[in-house]
CSV table of C-alpha atoms and ligand atoms in Angstrom, one decimal:
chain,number,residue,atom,x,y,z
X,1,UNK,CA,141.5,99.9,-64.4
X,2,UNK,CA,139.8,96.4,-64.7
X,3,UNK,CA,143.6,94.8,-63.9
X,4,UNK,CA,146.3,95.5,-61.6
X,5,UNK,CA,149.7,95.5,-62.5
X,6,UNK,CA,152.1,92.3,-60.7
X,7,UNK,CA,152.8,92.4,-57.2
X,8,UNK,CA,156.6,91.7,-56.0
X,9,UNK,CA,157.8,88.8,-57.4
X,10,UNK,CA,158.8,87.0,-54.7
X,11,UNK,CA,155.3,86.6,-54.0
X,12,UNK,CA,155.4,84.3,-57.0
X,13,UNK,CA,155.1,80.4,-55.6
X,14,UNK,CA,154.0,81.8,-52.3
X,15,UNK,CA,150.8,80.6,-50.6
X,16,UNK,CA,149.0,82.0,-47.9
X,17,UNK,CA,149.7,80.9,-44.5
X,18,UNK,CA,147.1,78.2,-43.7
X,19,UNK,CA,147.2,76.6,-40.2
X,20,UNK,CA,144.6,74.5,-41.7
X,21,UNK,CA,141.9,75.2,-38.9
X,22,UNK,CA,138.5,73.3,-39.3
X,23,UNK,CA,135.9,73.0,-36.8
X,24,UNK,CA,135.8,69.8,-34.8
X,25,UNK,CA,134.5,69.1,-31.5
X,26,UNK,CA,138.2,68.2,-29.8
X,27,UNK,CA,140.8,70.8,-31.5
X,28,UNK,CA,144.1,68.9,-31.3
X,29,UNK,CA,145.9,70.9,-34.3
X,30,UNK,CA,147.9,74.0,-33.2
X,31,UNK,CA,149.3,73.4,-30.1
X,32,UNK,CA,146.9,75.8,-27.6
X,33,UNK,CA,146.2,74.8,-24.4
X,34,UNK,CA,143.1,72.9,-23.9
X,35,UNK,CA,141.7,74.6,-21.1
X,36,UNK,CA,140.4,78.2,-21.6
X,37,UNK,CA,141.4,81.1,-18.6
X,38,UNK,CA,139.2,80.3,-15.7
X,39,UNK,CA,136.2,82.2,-14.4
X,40,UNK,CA,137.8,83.8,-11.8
X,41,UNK,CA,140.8,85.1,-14.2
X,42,UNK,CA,137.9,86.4,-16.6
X,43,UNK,CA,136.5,88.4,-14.3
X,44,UNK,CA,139.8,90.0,-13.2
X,45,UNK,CA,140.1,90.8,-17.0
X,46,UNK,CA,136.8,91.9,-17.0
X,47,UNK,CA,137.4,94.7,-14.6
X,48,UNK,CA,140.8,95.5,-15.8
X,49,UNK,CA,139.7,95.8,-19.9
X,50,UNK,CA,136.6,98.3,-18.2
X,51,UNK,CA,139.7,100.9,-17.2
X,52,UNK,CA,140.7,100.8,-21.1
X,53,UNK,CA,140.3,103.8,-22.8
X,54,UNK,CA,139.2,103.1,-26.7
X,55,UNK,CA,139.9,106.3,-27.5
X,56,UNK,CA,143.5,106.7,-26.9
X,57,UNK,CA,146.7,104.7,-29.0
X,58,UNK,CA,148.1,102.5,-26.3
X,59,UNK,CA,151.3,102.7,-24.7
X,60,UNK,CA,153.7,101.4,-28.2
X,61,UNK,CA,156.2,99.4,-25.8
X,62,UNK,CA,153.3,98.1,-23.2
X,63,UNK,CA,155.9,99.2,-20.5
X,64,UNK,CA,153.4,98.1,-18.0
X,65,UNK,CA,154.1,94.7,-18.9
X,66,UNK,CA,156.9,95.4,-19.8
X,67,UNK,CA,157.9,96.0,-16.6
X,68,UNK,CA,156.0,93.0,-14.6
X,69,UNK,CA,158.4,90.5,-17.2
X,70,UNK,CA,161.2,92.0,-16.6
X,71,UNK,CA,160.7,92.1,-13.1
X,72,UNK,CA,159.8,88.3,-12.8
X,73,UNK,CA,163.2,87.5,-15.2
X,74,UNK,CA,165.3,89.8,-13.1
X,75,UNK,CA,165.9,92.1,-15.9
X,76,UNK,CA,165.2,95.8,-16.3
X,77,UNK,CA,162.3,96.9,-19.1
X,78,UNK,CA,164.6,97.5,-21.8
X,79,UNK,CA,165.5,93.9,-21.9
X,80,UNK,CA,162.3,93.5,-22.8
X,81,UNK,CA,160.3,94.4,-26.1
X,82,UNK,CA,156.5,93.0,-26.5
X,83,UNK,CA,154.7,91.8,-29.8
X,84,UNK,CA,151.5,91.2,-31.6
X,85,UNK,CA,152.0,87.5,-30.6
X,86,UNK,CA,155.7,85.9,-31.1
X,87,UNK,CA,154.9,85.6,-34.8
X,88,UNK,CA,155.2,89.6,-34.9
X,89,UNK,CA,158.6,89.0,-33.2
X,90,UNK,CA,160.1,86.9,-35.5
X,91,UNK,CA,158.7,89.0,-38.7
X,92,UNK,CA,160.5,91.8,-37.2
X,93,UNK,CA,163.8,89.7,-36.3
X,94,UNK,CA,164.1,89.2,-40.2
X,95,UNK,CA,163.3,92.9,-40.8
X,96,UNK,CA,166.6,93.6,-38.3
X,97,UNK,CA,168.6,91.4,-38.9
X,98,UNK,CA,168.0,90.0,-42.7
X,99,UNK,CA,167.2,91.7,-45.6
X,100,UNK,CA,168.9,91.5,-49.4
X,101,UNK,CA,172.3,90.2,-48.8
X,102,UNK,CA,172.3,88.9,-45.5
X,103,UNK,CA,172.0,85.5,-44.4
X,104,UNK,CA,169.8,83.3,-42.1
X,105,UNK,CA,170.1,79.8,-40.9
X,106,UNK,CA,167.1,77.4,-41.3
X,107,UNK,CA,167.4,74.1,-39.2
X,108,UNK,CA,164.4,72.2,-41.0
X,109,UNK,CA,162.2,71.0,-40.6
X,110,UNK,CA,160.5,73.2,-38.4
X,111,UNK,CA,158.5,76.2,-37.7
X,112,UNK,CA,157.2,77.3,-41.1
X,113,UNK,CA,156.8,80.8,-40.7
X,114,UNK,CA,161.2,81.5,-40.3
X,115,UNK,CA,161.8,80.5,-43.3
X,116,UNK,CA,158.7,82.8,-44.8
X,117,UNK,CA,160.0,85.6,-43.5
X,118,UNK,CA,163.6,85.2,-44.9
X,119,UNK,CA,161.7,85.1,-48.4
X,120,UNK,CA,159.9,88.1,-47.7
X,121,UNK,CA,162.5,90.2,-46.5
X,122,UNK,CA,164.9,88.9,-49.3
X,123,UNK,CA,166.9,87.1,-46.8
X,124,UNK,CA,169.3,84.1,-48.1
X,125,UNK,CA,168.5,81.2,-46.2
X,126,UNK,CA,171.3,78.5,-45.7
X,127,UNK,CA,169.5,75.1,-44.6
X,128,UNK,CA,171.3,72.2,-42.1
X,129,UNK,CA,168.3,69.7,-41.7
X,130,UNK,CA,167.9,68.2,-38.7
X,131,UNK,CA,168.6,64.6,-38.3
X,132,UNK,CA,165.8,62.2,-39.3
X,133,UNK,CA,167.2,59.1,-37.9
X,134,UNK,CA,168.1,61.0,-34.3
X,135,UNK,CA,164.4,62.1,-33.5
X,136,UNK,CA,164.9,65.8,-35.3
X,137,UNK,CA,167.9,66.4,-33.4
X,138,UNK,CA,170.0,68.9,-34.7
X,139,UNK,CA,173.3,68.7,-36.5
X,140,UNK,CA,175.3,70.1,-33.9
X,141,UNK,CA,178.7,69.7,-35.5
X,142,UNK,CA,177.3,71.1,-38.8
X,143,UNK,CA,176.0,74.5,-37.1
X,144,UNK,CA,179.0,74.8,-35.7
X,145,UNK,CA,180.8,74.7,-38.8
X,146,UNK,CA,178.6,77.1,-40.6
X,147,UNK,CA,178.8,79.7,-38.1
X,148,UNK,CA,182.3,79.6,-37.2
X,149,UNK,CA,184.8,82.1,-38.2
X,150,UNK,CA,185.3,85.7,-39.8
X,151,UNK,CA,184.2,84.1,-42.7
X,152,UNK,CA,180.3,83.0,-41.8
X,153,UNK,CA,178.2,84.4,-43.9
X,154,UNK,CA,175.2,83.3,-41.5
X,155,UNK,CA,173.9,87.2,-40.0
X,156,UNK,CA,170.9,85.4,-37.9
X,157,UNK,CA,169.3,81.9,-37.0
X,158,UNK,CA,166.5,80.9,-34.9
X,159,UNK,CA,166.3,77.8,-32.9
X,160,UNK,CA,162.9,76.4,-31.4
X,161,UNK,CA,163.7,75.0,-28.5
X,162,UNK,CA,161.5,72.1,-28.3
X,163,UNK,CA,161.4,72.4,-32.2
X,164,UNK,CA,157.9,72.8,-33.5
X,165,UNK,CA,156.6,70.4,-35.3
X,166,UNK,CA,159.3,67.6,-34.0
X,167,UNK,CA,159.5,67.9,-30.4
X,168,UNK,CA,163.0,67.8,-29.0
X,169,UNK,CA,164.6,70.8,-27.2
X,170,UNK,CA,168.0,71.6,-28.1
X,171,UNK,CA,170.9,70.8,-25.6
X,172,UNK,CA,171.7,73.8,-23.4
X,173,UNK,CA,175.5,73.0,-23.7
X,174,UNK,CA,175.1,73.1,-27.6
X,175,UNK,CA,173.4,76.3,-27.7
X,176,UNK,CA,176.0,78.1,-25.5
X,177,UNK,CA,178.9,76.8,-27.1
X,178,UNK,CA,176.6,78.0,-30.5
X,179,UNK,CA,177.0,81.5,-29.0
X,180,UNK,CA,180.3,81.4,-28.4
X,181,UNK,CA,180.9,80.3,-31.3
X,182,UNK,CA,179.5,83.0,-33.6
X,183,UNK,CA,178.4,86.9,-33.6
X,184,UNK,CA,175.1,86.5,-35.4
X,185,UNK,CA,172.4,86.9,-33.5
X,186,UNK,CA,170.8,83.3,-31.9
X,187,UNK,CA,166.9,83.5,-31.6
X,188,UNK,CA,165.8,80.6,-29.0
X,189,UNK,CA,162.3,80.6,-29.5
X,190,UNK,CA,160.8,79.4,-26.4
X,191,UNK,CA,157.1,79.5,-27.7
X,192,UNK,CA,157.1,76.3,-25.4
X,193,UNK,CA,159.6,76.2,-22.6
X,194,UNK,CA,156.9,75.7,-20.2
X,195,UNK,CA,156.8,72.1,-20.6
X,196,UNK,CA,160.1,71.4,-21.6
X,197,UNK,CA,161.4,72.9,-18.6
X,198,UNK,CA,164.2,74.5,-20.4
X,199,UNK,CA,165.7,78.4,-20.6
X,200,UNK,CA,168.3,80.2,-21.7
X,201,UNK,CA,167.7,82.9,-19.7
X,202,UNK,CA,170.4,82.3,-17.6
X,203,UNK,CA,172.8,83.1,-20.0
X,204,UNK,CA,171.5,86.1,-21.3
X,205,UNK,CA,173.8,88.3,-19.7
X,206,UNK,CA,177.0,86.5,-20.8
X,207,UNK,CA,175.8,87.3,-24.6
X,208,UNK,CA,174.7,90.4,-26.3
X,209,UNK,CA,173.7,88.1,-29.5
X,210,UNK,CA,171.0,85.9,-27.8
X,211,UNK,CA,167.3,86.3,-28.1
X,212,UNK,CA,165.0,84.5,-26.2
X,213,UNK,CA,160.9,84.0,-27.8
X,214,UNK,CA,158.4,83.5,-25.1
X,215,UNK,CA,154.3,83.6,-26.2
X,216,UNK,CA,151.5,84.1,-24.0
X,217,UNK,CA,149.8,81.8,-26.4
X,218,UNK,CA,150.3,78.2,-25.3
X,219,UNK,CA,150.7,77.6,-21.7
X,220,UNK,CA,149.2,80.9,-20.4
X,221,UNK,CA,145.8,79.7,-22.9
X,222,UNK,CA,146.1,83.1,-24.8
X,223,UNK,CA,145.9,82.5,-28.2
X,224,UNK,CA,143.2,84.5,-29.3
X,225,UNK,CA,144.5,87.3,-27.9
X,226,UNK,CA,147.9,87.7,-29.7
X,227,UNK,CA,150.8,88.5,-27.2
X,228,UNK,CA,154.8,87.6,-27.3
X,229,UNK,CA,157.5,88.9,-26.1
X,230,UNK,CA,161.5,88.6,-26.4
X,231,UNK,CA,164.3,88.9,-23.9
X,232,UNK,CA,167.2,90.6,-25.2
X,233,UNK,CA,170.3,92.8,-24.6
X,234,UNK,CA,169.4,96.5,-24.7
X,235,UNK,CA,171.9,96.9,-27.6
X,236,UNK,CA,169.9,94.6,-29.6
X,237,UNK,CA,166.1,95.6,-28.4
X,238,UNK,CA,167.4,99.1,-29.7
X,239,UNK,CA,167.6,97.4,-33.3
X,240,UNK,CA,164.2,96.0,-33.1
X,241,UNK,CA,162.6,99.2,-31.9
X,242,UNK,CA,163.5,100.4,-35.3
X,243,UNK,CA,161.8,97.7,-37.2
X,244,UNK,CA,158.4,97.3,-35.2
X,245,UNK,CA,154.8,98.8,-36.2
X,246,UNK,CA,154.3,101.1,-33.1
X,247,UNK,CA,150.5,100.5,-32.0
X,248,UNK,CA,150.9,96.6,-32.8
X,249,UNK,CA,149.8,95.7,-28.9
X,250,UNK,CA,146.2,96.8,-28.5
X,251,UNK,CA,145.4,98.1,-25.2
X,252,UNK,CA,143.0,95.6,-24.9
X,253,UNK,CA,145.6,93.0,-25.3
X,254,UNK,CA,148.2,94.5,-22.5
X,255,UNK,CA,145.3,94.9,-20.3
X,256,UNK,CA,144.6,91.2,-20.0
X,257,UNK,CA,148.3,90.0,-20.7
X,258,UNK,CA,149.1,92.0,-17.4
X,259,UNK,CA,146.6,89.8,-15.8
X,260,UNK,CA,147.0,86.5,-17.1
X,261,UNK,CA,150.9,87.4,-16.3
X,262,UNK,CA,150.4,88.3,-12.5
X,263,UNK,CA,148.3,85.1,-11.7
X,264,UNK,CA,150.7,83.1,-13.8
X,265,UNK,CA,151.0,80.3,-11.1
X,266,UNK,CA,147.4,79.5,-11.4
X,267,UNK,CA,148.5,77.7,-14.7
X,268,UNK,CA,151.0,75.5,-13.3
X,269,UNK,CA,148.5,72.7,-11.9
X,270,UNK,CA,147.4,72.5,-16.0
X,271,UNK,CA,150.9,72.2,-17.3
X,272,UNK,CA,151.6,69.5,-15.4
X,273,UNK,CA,148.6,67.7,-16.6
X,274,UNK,CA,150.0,68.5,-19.8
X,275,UNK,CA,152.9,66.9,-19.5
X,276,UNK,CA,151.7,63.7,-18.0
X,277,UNK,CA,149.0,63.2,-20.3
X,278,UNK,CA,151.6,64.1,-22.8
X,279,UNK,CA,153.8,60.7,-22.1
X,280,UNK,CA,151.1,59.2,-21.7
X,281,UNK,CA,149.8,59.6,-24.8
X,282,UNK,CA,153.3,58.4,-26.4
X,283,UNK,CA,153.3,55.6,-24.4
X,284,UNK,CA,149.8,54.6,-25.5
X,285,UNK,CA,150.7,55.4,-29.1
X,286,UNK,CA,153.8,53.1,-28.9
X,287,UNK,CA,151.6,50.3,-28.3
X,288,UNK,CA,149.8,50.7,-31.2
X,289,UNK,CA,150.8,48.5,-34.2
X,290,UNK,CA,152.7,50.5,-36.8
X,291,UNK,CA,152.7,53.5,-35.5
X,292,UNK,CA,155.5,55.6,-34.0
X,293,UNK,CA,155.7,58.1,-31.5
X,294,UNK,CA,158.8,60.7,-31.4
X,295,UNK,CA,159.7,62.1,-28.2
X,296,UNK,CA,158.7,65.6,-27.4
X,297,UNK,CA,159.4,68.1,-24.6
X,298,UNK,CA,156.8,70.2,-25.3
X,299,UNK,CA,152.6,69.9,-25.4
X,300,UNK,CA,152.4,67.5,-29.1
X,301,UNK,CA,153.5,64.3,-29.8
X,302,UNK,CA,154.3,63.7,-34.0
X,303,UNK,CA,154.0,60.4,-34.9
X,304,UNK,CA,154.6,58.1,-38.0
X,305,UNK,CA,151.6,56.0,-39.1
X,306,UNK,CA,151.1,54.3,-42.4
X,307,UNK,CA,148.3,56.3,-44.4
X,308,UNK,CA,148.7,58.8,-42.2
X,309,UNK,CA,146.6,61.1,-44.8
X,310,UNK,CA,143.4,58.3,-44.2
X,311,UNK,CA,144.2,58.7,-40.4
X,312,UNK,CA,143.7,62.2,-40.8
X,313,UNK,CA,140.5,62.3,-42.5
X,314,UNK,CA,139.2,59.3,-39.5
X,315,UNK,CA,140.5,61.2,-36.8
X,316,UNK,CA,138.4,64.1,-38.2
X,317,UNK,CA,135.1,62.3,-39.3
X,318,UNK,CA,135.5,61.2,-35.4
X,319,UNK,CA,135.2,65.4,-34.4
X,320,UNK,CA,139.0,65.3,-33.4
X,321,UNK,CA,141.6,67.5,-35.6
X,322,UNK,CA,145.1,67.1,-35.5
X,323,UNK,CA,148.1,68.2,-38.0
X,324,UNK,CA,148.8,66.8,-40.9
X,325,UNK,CA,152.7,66.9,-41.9
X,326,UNK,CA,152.8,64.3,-44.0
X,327,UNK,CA,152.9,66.1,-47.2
X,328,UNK,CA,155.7,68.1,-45.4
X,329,UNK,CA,159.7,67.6,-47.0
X,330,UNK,CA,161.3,65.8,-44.0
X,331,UNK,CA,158.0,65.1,-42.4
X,332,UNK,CA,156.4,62.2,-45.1
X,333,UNK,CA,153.8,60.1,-43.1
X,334,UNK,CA,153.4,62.0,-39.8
X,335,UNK,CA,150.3,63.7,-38.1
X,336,UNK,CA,151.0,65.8,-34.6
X,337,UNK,CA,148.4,65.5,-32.0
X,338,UNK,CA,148.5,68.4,-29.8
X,339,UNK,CA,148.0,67.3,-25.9
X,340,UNK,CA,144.2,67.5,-24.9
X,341,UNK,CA,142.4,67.3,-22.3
X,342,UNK,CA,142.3,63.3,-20.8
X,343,UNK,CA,139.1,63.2,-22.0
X,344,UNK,CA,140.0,64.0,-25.8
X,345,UNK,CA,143.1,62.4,-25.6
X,346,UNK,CA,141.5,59.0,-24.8
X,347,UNK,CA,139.2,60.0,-28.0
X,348,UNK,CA,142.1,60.3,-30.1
X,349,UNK,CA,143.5,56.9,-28.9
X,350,UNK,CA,140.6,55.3,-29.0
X,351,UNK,CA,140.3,56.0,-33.2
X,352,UNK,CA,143.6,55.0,-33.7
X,353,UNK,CA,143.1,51.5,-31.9
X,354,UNK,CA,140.0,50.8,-33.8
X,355,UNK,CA,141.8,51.9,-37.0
X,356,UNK,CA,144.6,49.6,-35.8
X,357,UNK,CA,143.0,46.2,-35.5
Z,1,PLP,C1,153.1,79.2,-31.5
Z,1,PLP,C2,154.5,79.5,-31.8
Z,1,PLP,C3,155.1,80.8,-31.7
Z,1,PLP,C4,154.4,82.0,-31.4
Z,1,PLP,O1,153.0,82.1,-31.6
Z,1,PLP,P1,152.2,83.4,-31.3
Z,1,PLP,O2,150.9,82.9,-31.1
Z,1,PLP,O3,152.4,84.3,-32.5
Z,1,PLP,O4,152.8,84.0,-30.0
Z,1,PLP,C5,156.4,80.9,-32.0
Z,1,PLP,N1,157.2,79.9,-32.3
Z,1,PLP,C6,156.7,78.7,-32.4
Z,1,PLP,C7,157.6,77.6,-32.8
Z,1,PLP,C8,155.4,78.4,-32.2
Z,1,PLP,O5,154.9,77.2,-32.3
């Protein structure tokens, strides 16, 4: 054949995911921390990746990990399932828990890649925006209307909590009264509860329909390496057992996850920078003329700035990338910088000032 017959056609309209990564000297675009793993932490991985064996699948749940997370979260392992990153995780929480005829609800905007995988699984998605003109906060009373009652047709939602791209975390009293409110299964995804300071892990055991996202990819400096992990009831890690590609965690990847897990504390000096440089940086933006910082809880400020597109394309000639979301819906004529080092950050600041006066 010199053709191939159609794929599915709900591929039809759909582009690639593109987290629009260039090169540039100060990478302030998707949110990882600034500071690679130290040399001391290497060197433990270093040792630890040399007892791998490349010729043997690894262990499909990682229960060695596994294990060290539960521990840490007072759980046992089977509250506990690991991913290929927390992007796996979600892609597999529409596999369980969408699908033709079911129903998930999308609290835009916000993380692209839920509402991706309700299209690809043929998942109905029912939308409440958030509210523009409250900072991206959500529509509580709204939610709680949509999920309310025998009648709901909503079977799942996710909740980032701080919401990526916008910044604020959802209210803790909100979310439990949410899960008292309905049966459908409530994803907090926590890909950034280290600098918000906020968890629902408290009330995990008072409801067997909450799911809690955690990624070794932000605070812990992981990224590259691609590991995630949910807290759940049993009943419900059961379901996504049945969903999930067996060898999706290398062994390479639990081997240094392990580590990066046990010295965890070794990051808590960095997030703290983090989060001061973080309102400084909205602080210093505020002062600028026409622009407008949103608050955030997490490691990014999003801000309104006229042009923002020409900002963009400054910010980048200068060797500093950020995110641009303003040809987003919802998000017309904002950029999010992702927190840097002070160094960077006083880069970024510095282009903005001169493009200012
Ligand atoms: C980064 C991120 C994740 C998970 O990223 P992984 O690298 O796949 O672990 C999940 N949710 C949100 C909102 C994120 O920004």
């Amino acid at each position: 054949m010199d053709s191939v017959r159609r794929p599915s056609l709900k591929l039809e309209g759909l582009t690639p995911y593109d987290p629009k990564y260039l090169p540039a000297e100060a990478m302030m675009s998707a949110n990882e921390n600034p500071r690679d793993v130290s040399d001391e932490l290497r060197r433990k991985i270093e040792s630890a990746v040399r007892q791998v064996h490349f010729n043997r699948y690894p262990d499909p749940l990682a229960n060695d990990l596994r294990d060290l997370i539960a521990e840490a979260n007072g759980l046992d392992r089977e509250h506990v399932l690991i991913g290929n990153g927390g992007d796996e995780l979600l892609f597999d929480t529409a596999l369980a828990w969408g699908g033709p005829g079911r129903t998930f609800l999308n609290l835009p905007p916000t993380f692209s890649v839920y509402a991706v995988n309700a299209l690809l699984t043929d998942t109905d998605v029912l939308e409440i925006p958030r509210l523009a003109d409250q900072d991206f906060a959500i529509d509580e009373e709204a939610v709680l209307k949509a999920v309310s009652g025998p009648d709901s047709p909503v079977d799942f939602t996710i909740i980032a909590s701080p919401n990526n791209p916008t910044g604020l975390r959802a209210r803790t009293e909100f979310l439990h009264e949410l899960l008292h409110a309905t049966d459908a299964l409530v994803v907090v995804d926590e890909a950034y509860f280290e600098f918000s300071r906020m968890t629902m892990r408290p009330y995990l055991d008072q409801h067997e329909n909450l799911v809690i996202l955690r990624t070794f990819s932000k605070a812990f400096s992981l990224a590259g390496v691609r590991v995630g992990y949910i807290l759940a009831h049993p009943s419900v890690i059961q379901e996504y057992l049945k969903v999930r590609q067996p060898y999706s965690v290398d062994a390479v990847s639990q081997a240094i996850a392990r580590v990066i897990f046990q010295n965890r504390a070794e990051f808590e000096p960095g997030i703290e920078a983090i989060i001061d440089e973080r309102e400084r940086l909205r602080a210093e933006l505020a002062k600028i003329p026409g622009v407008s910082p949103y608050p955030s809880h997490s490691n990014w400020v999003l801000f309104r700035i006229p042009r923002a597109g020409e900002v963009w394309q400054q910010l980048y000639d200068a060797g500093i990338l950020v995110r641009d979301f303003s040809a987003t819906p919802g998000l017309e004529g904002t950029l999010r910088v992702t927190v840097g080092t002070p160094e960077q950050n006083d880069a970024f600041l510095e282009v903005l000032k001169r493009g200012a006066a």
